[in-house]
XYZ file of N, CA and C in Angstrom:
618
model
N -58.075 -2.055 5.184
C -58.842 -2.900 6.068
C -58.404 -3.108 7.610
N -57.079 -2.850 7.697
C -56.603 -3.054 9.050
C -57.424 -2.287 10.170
N -58.112 -1.184 9.701
C -58.734 -0.449 10.645
C -60.052 -1.387 11.333
N -60.298 -2.433 10.475
C -61.450 -3.002 10.969
C -61.199 -4.524 11.461
N -59.884 -4.764 11.700
C -59.538 -6.159 12.104
C -59.917 -6.536 13.567
N -60.485 -5.564 14.292
C -60.917 -5.860 15.560
C -59.811 -5.773 16.589
N -58.480 -5.598 16.324
C -57.634 -5.445 17.318
C -56.703 -4.299 17.127
N -56.631 -3.492 15.952
C -55.939 -2.459 15.828
C -56.533 -1.162 16.458
N -55.998 -0.403 17.147
C -56.598 0.899 17.749
C -56.366 2.097 16.936
N -57.418 3.022 16.901
C -57.258 4.338 16.229
C -57.445 5.361 17.084
N -56.607 6.460 17.102
C -56.782 7.661 17.994
C -58.057 8.484 17.401
N -58.983 8.798 18.152
C -60.244 9.686 17.765
C -60.417 10.988 18.569
N -60.320 12.070 17.882
C -60.526 13.297 18.660
C -62.013 13.552 18.914
N -62.272 14.257 20.125
C -63.606 14.658 20.489
C -63.942 16.092 19.929
N -64.697 16.161 18.894
C -64.877 17.560 18.170
C -65.843 18.346 19.013
N -66.468 17.806 20.090
C -67.273 18.624 20.944
C -66.506 19.229 22.150
N -65.324 18.730 22.374
C -64.491 19.132 23.338
C -63.006 19.123 22.927
N -62.527 20.421 22.360
C -61.304 20.171 21.795
C -60.077 20.075 22.767
N -60.470 20.431 24.039
C -59.467 20.212 25.071
C -59.323 18.607 25.663
N -60.340 18.050 25.257
C -60.158 16.463 25.775
C -59.030 15.775 25.151
N -58.749 14.743 25.805
C -57.595 13.890 25.202
C -58.123 13.070 24.304
N -57.298 12.629 23.175
C -57.834 11.778 22.180
C -58.224 10.373 22.739
N -59.246 9.718 22.225
C -59.722 8.368 22.740
C -59.225 7.305 21.753
N -59.026 6.246 22.261
C -58.591 5.089 21.431
C -59.673 4.086 21.306
N -59.891 3.851 20.000
C -61.034 3.024 19.564
C -60.671 1.955 18.563
N -61.277 0.787 18.614
C -61.109 -0.269 17.769
C -62.524 -0.552 17.009
N -62.553 -1.045 15.709
C -63.630 -1.166 15.068
C -63.823 -2.725 14.642
N -65.040 -3.151 14.662
C -65.337 -4.569 14.277
C -66.589 -4.395 13.382
N -66.481 -5.281 12.369
C -67.768 -5.349 11.495
C -68.585 -6.580 11.852
N -69.927 -6.262 11.956
C -70.706 -7.404 12.499
C -71.370 -7.991 11.357
N -71.383 -7.330 10.311
C -72.158 -7.923 9.004
C -71.692 -7.288 7.733
N -71.364 -8.121 6.697
C -71.070 -7.390 5.537
C -72.038 -7.298 4.410
N -71.941 -6.388 3.596
C -73.002 -6.035 2.603
C -72.932 -7.147 1.373
N -73.913 -7.104 0.622
C -73.833 -8.149 -0.640
C -72.952 -7.578 -1.722
N -72.716 -6.136 -1.722
C -71.849 -5.654 -2.791
C -70.816 -4.697 -2.052
N -69.712 -4.802 -2.421
C -68.629 -3.963 -1.718
C -67.992 -3.142 -2.770
N -67.881 -1.676 -2.486
C -67.447 -0.819 -3.294
C -66.045 -0.203 -2.712
N -65.035 -0.278 -3.157
C -63.630 0.248 -2.633
C -63.308 1.296 -3.582
N -62.871 2.486 -2.940
C -62.485 3.689 -3.554
C -60.960 3.918 -3.219
N -60.034 3.785 -4.291
C -58.705 4.034 -3.813
C -58.312 5.373 -4.004
N -57.745 6.147 -3.090
C -57.501 7.475 -2.946
C -56.171 7.771 -4.058
N -56.393 8.017 -5.353
C -55.488 8.412 -6.307
C -55.008 9.717 -6.316
N -55.778 10.716 -6.070
C -55.270 11.981 -6.252
C -55.216 12.783 -4.975
N -54.269 13.783 -4.795
C -54.054 14.416 -3.641
C -53.585 15.870 -3.957
N -54.373 16.854 -3.493
C -54.012 18.196 -3.662
C -52.881 18.755 -2.727
N -51.894 19.245 -3.393
C -50.758 19.763 -2.644
C -51.031 21.386 -2.614
N -49.929 22.228 -2.364
C -50.034 23.605 -2.282
C -50.187 24.054 -3.582
N -49.839 23.533 -4.829
C -49.788 24.096 -5.929
C -50.891 23.434 -6.971
N -51.037 22.227 -6.866
C -51.954 21.587 -7.950
C -52.195 20.160 -7.459
N -52.833 19.287 -8.088
C -53.206 17.929 -7.786
C -52.183 17.019 -8.104
N -51.890 15.973 -7.554
C -50.870 14.911 -7.890
C -51.578 13.645 -7.813
N -51.158 12.681 -8.734
C -51.780 11.440 -8.775
C -50.817 10.397 -8.308
N -51.364 9.380 -7.583
C -50.507 8.300 -7.138
C -50.596 7.088 -8.091
N -49.861 6.664 -8.838
C -49.876 5.727 -9.841
C -49.621 4.306 -9.408
N -49.559 4.196 -8.025
C -49.159 2.747 -7.536
C -50.188 1.649 -7.961
N -49.748 0.491 -8.530
C -50.426 -0.587 -8.700
C -50.863 -1.344 -7.494
N -52.198 -1.421 -7.246
C -52.449 -2.120 -5.908
C -53.092 -3.545 -6.377
N -52.350 -4.490 -5.519
C -52.793 -5.809 -5.804
C -53.984 -6.182 -5.208
N -54.861 -6.795 -5.734
C -56.060 -7.375 -5.402
C -56.631 -8.698 -6.085
N -57.279 -9.623 -5.375
C -57.766 -10.784 -6.131
C -59.069 -10.476 -6.981
N -59.176 -11.086 -8.064
C -60.283 -11.049 -8.907
C -61.262 -11.899 -8.440
N -60.969 -13.176 -7.678
C -61.931 -14.042 -7.177
C -61.596 -14.379 -5.887
N -62.533 -14.753 -4.961
C -62.379 -15.109 -3.745
C -61.502 -14.047 -2.721
N -62.077 -12.870 -2.651
C -61.549 -11.752 -1.844
C -62.149 -12.354 -0.358
N -61.355 -12.744 0.517
C -61.753 -13.264 1.785
C -61.743 -12.190 2.862
N -62.868 -11.892 3.404
C -63.063 -10.800 4.388
C -63.591 -11.335 5.763
N -63.350 -12.756 5.923
C -63.973 -13.326 7.154
C -63.206 -13.013 8.453
N -61.860 -12.634 8.401
C -61.190 -12.343 9.475
C -61.606 -10.821 9.926
N -62.493 -10.139 9.162
C -62.742 -8.912 9.612
C -64.257 -8.798 10.185
N -64.834 -10.064 10.264
C -66.224 -9.931 10.722
C -66.300 -10.745 12.077
N -66.979 -9.896 13.043
C -67.074 -10.266 14.424
C -68.551 -10.357 14.818
N -69.207 -11.545 14.510
C -70.701 -11.368 14.668
C -71.074 -11.823 16.175
N -71.950 -11.123 16.717
C -72.355 -11.432 18.076
C -73.473 -12.550 18.267
N -73.921 -12.897 17.024
C -74.939 -13.921 16.885
C -74.350 -15.327 16.786
N -74.509 -16.006 17.517
C -73.952 -17.371 17.484
C -75.004 -18.443 16.777
N -76.243 -17.780 16.543
C -77.169 -18.591 15.948
C -77.339 -18.286 14.507
N -76.174 -18.131 13.831
C -76.131 -17.875 12.466
C -76.035 -19.053 11.577
N -76.140 -20.125 12.252
C -76.101 -21.537 11.530
C -77.397 -21.646 10.675
N -77.109 -22.066 9.436
C -78.223 -22.001 8.492
C -79.105 -23.296 8.808
N -80.251 -23.248 8.569
C -81.302 -24.369 9.026
C -81.064 -25.573 8.024
N -81.490 -26.659 8.583
C -81.297 -27.959 7.773
C -82.463 -28.170 6.984
N -82.548 -29.055 5.972
C -83.650 -29.264 4.952
C -84.915 -29.733 5.820
N -84.671 -30.379 6.746
C -85.912 -30.822 7.638
C -86.365 -29.740 8.292
N -85.645 -28.781 8.759
C -86.179 -27.640 9.332
C -87.035 -26.646 8.378
N -86.393 -26.662 7.284
C -87.179 -25.772 6.268
C -88.605 -26.330 5.947
N -88.617 -27.595 5.846
C -89.757 -28.290 5.565
C -90.805 -28.220 6.534
N -90.491 -27.926 7.711
C -91.306 -27.704 8.836
C -91.720 -26.328 9.117
N -91.129 -25.382 8.313
C -91.263 -23.997 8.525
C -92.673 -23.500 7.823
N -93.165 -22.361 8.249
C -94.375 -21.955 7.530
C -93.858 -21.111 6.476
N -94.868 -20.637 5.442
C -94.373 -19.708 4.456
C -93.765 -18.451 5.088
N -94.461 -17.936 5.963
C -93.914 -16.663 6.461
C -92.530 -16.720 7.128
N -92.210 -17.974 7.809
C -90.924 -18.225 8.445
C -89.924 -18.224 7.436
N -90.208 -18.986 6.079
C -89.203 -19.158 5.139
C -88.845 -17.849 4.466
N -89.973 -16.911 4.327
C -89.649 -15.547 3.780
C -88.808 -14.659 4.700
N -89.050 -14.877 6.007
C -88.339 -14.219 6.917
C -86.802 -14.671 6.854
N -86.706 -15.997 6.681
C -85.168 -16.398 6.572
C -84.571 -15.932 5.258
N -85.258 -15.705 4.415
C -84.553 -15.212 3.038
C -84.360 -13.717 3.115
N -85.299 -12.996 3.864
C -84.960 -11.535 4.243
C -83.653 -11.458 5.029
N -83.673 -12.433 5.941
C -82.432 -12.298 7.025
C -81.213 -12.428 6.121
N -80.997 -13.167 5.123
C -79.780 -13.171 4.213
C -79.810 -12.366 2.961
N -80.774 -11.499 2.966
C -80.680 -10.586 1.823
C -81.158 -11.017 0.518
N -82.044 -12.060 0.474
C -82.469 -12.796 -0.732
C -83.927 -12.911 -0.747
N -84.507 -11.863 -0.285
C -86.046 -11.894 -0.436
C -86.707 -11.987 -1.847
N -85.804 -11.538 -2.782
C -86.181 -11.597 -4.129
C -86.461 -13.072 -4.772
N -85.858 -14.030 -3.997
C -86.101 -15.507 -4.358
C -87.504 -16.039 -4.237
N -88.123 -15.286 -3.466
C -89.467 -15.689 -3.038
C -90.614 -14.964 -4.090
N -90.255 -13.994 -4.815
C -91.123 -13.253 -5.680
C -91.893 -14.089 -6.630
N -91.131 -15.071 -7.079
C -91.853 -15.961 -8.225
C -92.348 -17.301 -7.762
N -92.567 -17.341 -6.459
C -93.239 -18.719 -6.062
C -94.643 -18.370 -5.739
N -95.402 -19.597 -6.139
C -96.996 -19.486 -6.060
C -97.433 -20.444 -4.881
N -96.673 -21.524 -4.698
C -97.096 -22.322 -3.671
C -96.133 -22.551 -2.686
N -96.573 -23.259 -1.441
C -95.511 -23.357 -0.435
C -94.522 -24.384 -0.911
N -94.940 -25.430 -1.701
C -93.875 -26.321 -2.228
C -92.778 -25.646 -3.033
N -93.344 -24.516 -3.842
C -92.227 -23.828 -4.589
C -91.215 -23.101 -3.704
N -91.731 -22.411 -2.653
C -91.026 -21.837 -1.589
C -90.028 -22.794 -0.951
N -90.501 -23.855 -0.698
C -89.697 -24.955 0.048
C -88.452 -25.325 -1.042
N -88.745 -25.446 -2.102
C -87.891 -25.845 -3.062
C -86.699 -24.698 -3.445
N -87.148 -23.587 -3.346
C -86.294 -22.323 -3.514
C -85.384 -22.258 -2.295
N -86.018 -22.357 -1.059
C -85.265 -22.203 0.169
C -84.171 -23.406 0.247
N -84.524 -24.680 -0.062
C -83.633 -25.763 0.123
C -82.563 -25.468 -0.840
N -82.746 -25.184 -2.121
C -81.684 -24.915 -3.189
C -80.709 -23.703 -2.635
N -81.457 -22.734 -2.091
C -80.494 -21.673 -1.549
C -79.560 -22.024 -0.511
N -80.157 -22.691 0.596
C -79.204 -23.177 1.612
C -78.098 -24.199 1.188
N -78.341 -24.851 0.190
C -77.453 -25.874 -0.207
C -76.471 -25.487 -1.263
N -76.828 -24.321 -2.076
C -75.913 -24.000 -3.062
C -75.261 -22.648 -2.700
N -76.037 -21.626 -2.421
C -75.637 -20.272 -2.367
C -75.249 -19.731 -0.870
N -75.964 -20.246 0.051
C -75.814 -19.778 1.406
C -74.330 -20.138 2.023
N -73.837 -21.316 1.815
C -72.520 -21.622 2.198
C -71.486 -20.572 1.737
N -71.505 -20.203 0.490
C -70.619 -19.199 0.006
C -70.739 -17.717 0.572
N -72.078 -17.279 0.830
C -72.376 -16.188 1.516
C -71.903 -16.227 3.011
N -72.022 -17.179 3.629
C -71.603 -17.307 5.037
C -70.096 -17.307 5.048
N -69.427 -17.616 4.032
C -67.923 -17.664 4.001
C -67.386 -16.280 3.850
N -68.078 -15.262 3.582
C -67.760 -13.725 3.506
C -66.647 -13.587 2.348
N -66.897 -14.250 1.184
C -66.024 -14.174 0.156
C -66.477 -13.400 -0.949
N -65.868 -12.532 -1.648
C -66.416 -11.734 -2.931
C -65.540 -11.962 -4.223
N -66.290 -11.774 -5.256
C -65.715 -11.808 -6.582
C -65.855 -10.444 -7.174
N -64.819 -9.973 -7.878
C -64.641 -8.756 -8.550
C -65.788 -8.782 -9.743
N -66.681 -7.790 -9.909
C -67.542 -7.747 -10.973
C -67.183 -6.504 -11.829
N -66.666 -5.537 -11.367
C -66.319 -4.397 -12.116
C -65.061 -3.602 -11.648
N -64.443 -2.818 -12.504
C -63.290 -2.043 -12.103
C -63.041 -0.921 -12.864
N -62.964 0.291 -12.177
C -62.653 1.453 -12.959
C -61.327 1.964 -12.926
N -60.850 2.231 -13.824
C -59.252 2.850 -13.969
C -59.268 4.151 -14.412
N -58.157 4.802 -13.988
C -57.912 6.269 -14.509
C -56.507 6.220 -15.204
N -56.372 6.437 -16.403
C -54.975 6.445 -16.957
C -54.637 7.901 -17.342
N -53.404 8.325 -17.175
C -52.896 9.563 -17.681
C -51.621 9.455 -18.291
N -51.166 10.257 -19.174
C -49.868 10.432 -19.798
C -48.908 10.548 -18.656
N -47.600 9.999 -19.125
C -46.573 10.064 -17.906
C -46.194 11.461 -17.579
N -46.181 12.372 -18.452
C -45.781 13.738 -17.924
C -46.768 14.627 -17.220
N -48.106 14.181 -17.252
C -49.111 15.013 -16.488
C -48.860 14.945 -15.123
N -49.072 15.883 -14.266
C -49.087 16.015 -12.941
C -47.544 16.145 -12.338
N -46.585 16.269 -13.318
C -45.167 16.438 -12.856
C -44.628 17.835 -12.964
N -44.143 18.403 -11.910
C -43.323 19.725 -11.962
C -44.254 20.710 -12.739
N -45.493 20.905 -11.981
C -46.354 21.881 -12.587
C -46.984 21.627 -13.906
N -47.021 20.465 -14.356
C -47.693 20.122 -15.620
C -49.180 20.088 -15.529
N -49.852 19.861 -16.408
C -51.291 19.749 -16.369
C -51.967 18.867 -15.204
N -53.195 19.255 -14.971
C -53.871 18.669 -13.879
C -54.292 17.408 -14.177
N -53.920 16.271 -13.518
C -54.231 14.865 -13.771
C -55.710 14.523 -13.757
N -56.511 15.462 -13.080
C -58.046 15.189 -13.080
C -58.631 15.689 -14.345
N -57.889 16.395 -15.004
C -58.505 17.012 -16.279
C -58.008 16.381 -17.636
N -56.987 15.451 -17.367
C -56.333 14.793 -18.501
C -56.642 13.224 -18.289
N -56.104 12.777 -19.242
C -56.124 11.199 -19.053
C -57.677 10.559 -19.433
N -57.789 9.391 -19.290
C -59.116 8.680 -19.631
C -59.536 7.716 -18.428
N -60.747 7.456 -18.439
C -61.448 6.556 -17.681
C -61.727 5.288 -18.460
N -61.378 4.027 -17.866
C -61.887 2.919 -18.539
C -62.355 1.920 -17.614
N -63.491 1.146 -18.030
C -64.154 0.186 -17.038
C -63.998 -1.165 -17.410
N -63.790 -1.917 -16.559
C -63.673 -3.545 -16.761
C -64.955 -4.201 -16.090
N -65.660 -4.828 -16.980
C -67.044 -5.531 -16.440
C -66.929 -6.716 -17.019
N -67.550 -7.623 -16.026
C -67.727 -9.049 -16.178
C -69.095 -9.464 -16.610
N -69.361 -10.170 -17.735
C -70.395 -10.720 -18.301
C -70.894 -11.990 -17.386
N -71.871 -11.833 -16.615
C -71.987 -12.945 -15.540
C -72.399 -14.166 -16.114
N -73.157 -14.328 -17.177
C -73.392 -15.498 -17.830
C -72.287 -16.247 -18.219
N -71.396 -15.569 -19.132
C -70.351 -16.341 -19.765
C -68.942 -16.137 -18.850
N -68.935 -15.323 -17.963
C -67.805 -15.088 -17.025
C -66.591 -14.346 -17.892
N -66.985 -13.751 -18.962
C -65.971 -13.168 -19.840
C -65.900 -11.703 -19.336
N -64.605 -11.121 -19.295
C -64.507 -9.842 -18.909
C -64.178 -8.828 -20.193
N -64.656 -7.594 -20.075
C -64.802 -6.677 -21.184
C -64.274 -5.362 -20.567
N -63.393 -4.728 -21.570
C -62.957 -3.455 -21.278
C -63.698 -2.335 -22.164
N -64.243 -1.337 -21.498
C -64.939 -0.442 -22.133
C -64.424 0.931 -21.892
N -64.545 1.762 -23.052
C -64.179 3.091 -22.968
C -65.015 3.926 -24.073
N -65.706 4.582 -23.527
C -66.771 5.484 -24.318
C -67.615 4.262 -25.158
N -67.727 4.263 -26.450
C -68.440 3.238 -27.202
C -67.595 2.116 -27.653
N -66.292 2.135 -27.288
C -65.373 0.948 -27.609
C -65.270 -0.056 -26.481
N -65.696 -1.333 -26.989
C -65.766 -2.544 -26.011
C -64.771 -3.513 -26.622
N -64.212 -4.105 -25.854
C -63.238 -5.186 -26.304
C -63.016 -6.291 -25.167
N -62.663 -7.572 -25.482
C -62.371 -8.409 -24.595
C -61.148 -8.327 -23.817
N -61.076 -8.708 -22.608
C -59.793 -8.334 -21.897
C -59.564 -9.745 -20.872
N -58.427 -10.187 -20.773
C -58.150 -11.267 -19.866
C -58.166 -10.748 -18.306
N -58.703 -11.523 -17.555
C -58.715 -11.137 -16.053
C -57.330 -10.923 -15.330
N -56.278 -11.599 -15.912
C -55.092 -11.353 -15.335
C -54.448 -9.902 -15.522
N -55.168 -9.174 -16.721
C -54.540 -7.863 -16.999
C -55.226 -6.724 -16.074
N -56.427 -7.166 -15.484
C -57.124 -6.224 -14.607
C -56.264 -5.748 -13.307
N -55.639 -6.711 -12.762
C -54.893 -6.504 -11.705
C -53.525 -5.603 -11.970
N -53.230 -5.312 -13.186
C -52.047 -4.578 -13.427
C -52.527 -3.076 -13.872
N -53.896 -2.736 -13.801
C -54.266 -1.413 -14.212
C -54.218 -0.694 -12.961
N -54.313 0.794 -13.233
C -54.357 1.825 -11.987
C -55.783 1.887 -11.535
N -56.183 0.841 -10.933
C -57.680 0.936 -10.369
C -57.949 2.014 -9.601
N -59.330 2.572 -9.699
C -59.616 3.703 -9.046
C -60.813 3.481 -8.160
N -61.824 2.603 -8.718
C -62.971 2.055 -7.936
C -63.205 0.592 -8.198
N -63.174 -0.247 -7.156
C -63.424 -1.641 -7.341
C -64.793 -2.044 -6.944
N -65.580 -2.794 -7.543
C -66.845 -3.326 -7.146
C -66.789 -4.797 -7.067
N -67.168 -5.377 -5.830
C -67.081 -6.761 -5.599
C -68.500 -7.153 -5.279
N -68.870 -8.473 -5.532
C -70.109 -9.089 -5.329
C -69.803 -10.270 -4.503
N -70.681 -10.368 -3.414
C -70.579 -11.498 -2.522
C -70.990 -12.843 -3.233
N -70.073 -13.873 -2.990
C -70.343 -15.115 -3.485
C -71.796 -15.831 -3.141
N -72.315 -16.245 -4.007
C -73.613 -16.836 -3.739
C -74.675 -15.924 -3.962
N -74.645 -14.880 -4.584
C -75.507 -13.887 -5.020
C -76.010 -14.368 -6.259
């Protein structure tokens, strides 16, 4: 994530002109998605075979804060007040929901009053969390291999071991570990101790 902190510079080669000097660039995120998928590079191919990096990567299960990586050029991102919503037309309210990626909230409203109630509930309960740019983990895919695999010419770690998935049941907040047809409950504290391969986060307020 340091690449997107807005202050760190990276050297970039110009592929259209191999004789040109490397350029220095910095990257800034202006907007974050509702869902964040992080892929950790576990496997590396050397001259002879694949190697796996078993390092445990620490990450929060709740409240992953990415606000320091967002640099919005829009100073008018302040949410509307309840009074402003009541004075909006139905078209303006739907446009507001589209702006924050929640156009689905308007699908089951049949009157303007229904739409007003939905919008007011959204800006008072969900929108503050969304604007905070915080995420909660909802799924975690791990790859486990026997200790001897991938060492000194042993078997290929990509062809050995097993994949497991940790999934949170949203209504009950209970975490489950699944492997093929086997499903069992798991404590969220144990998820951070696994060899995570793919992490899926959901923006708070969704």
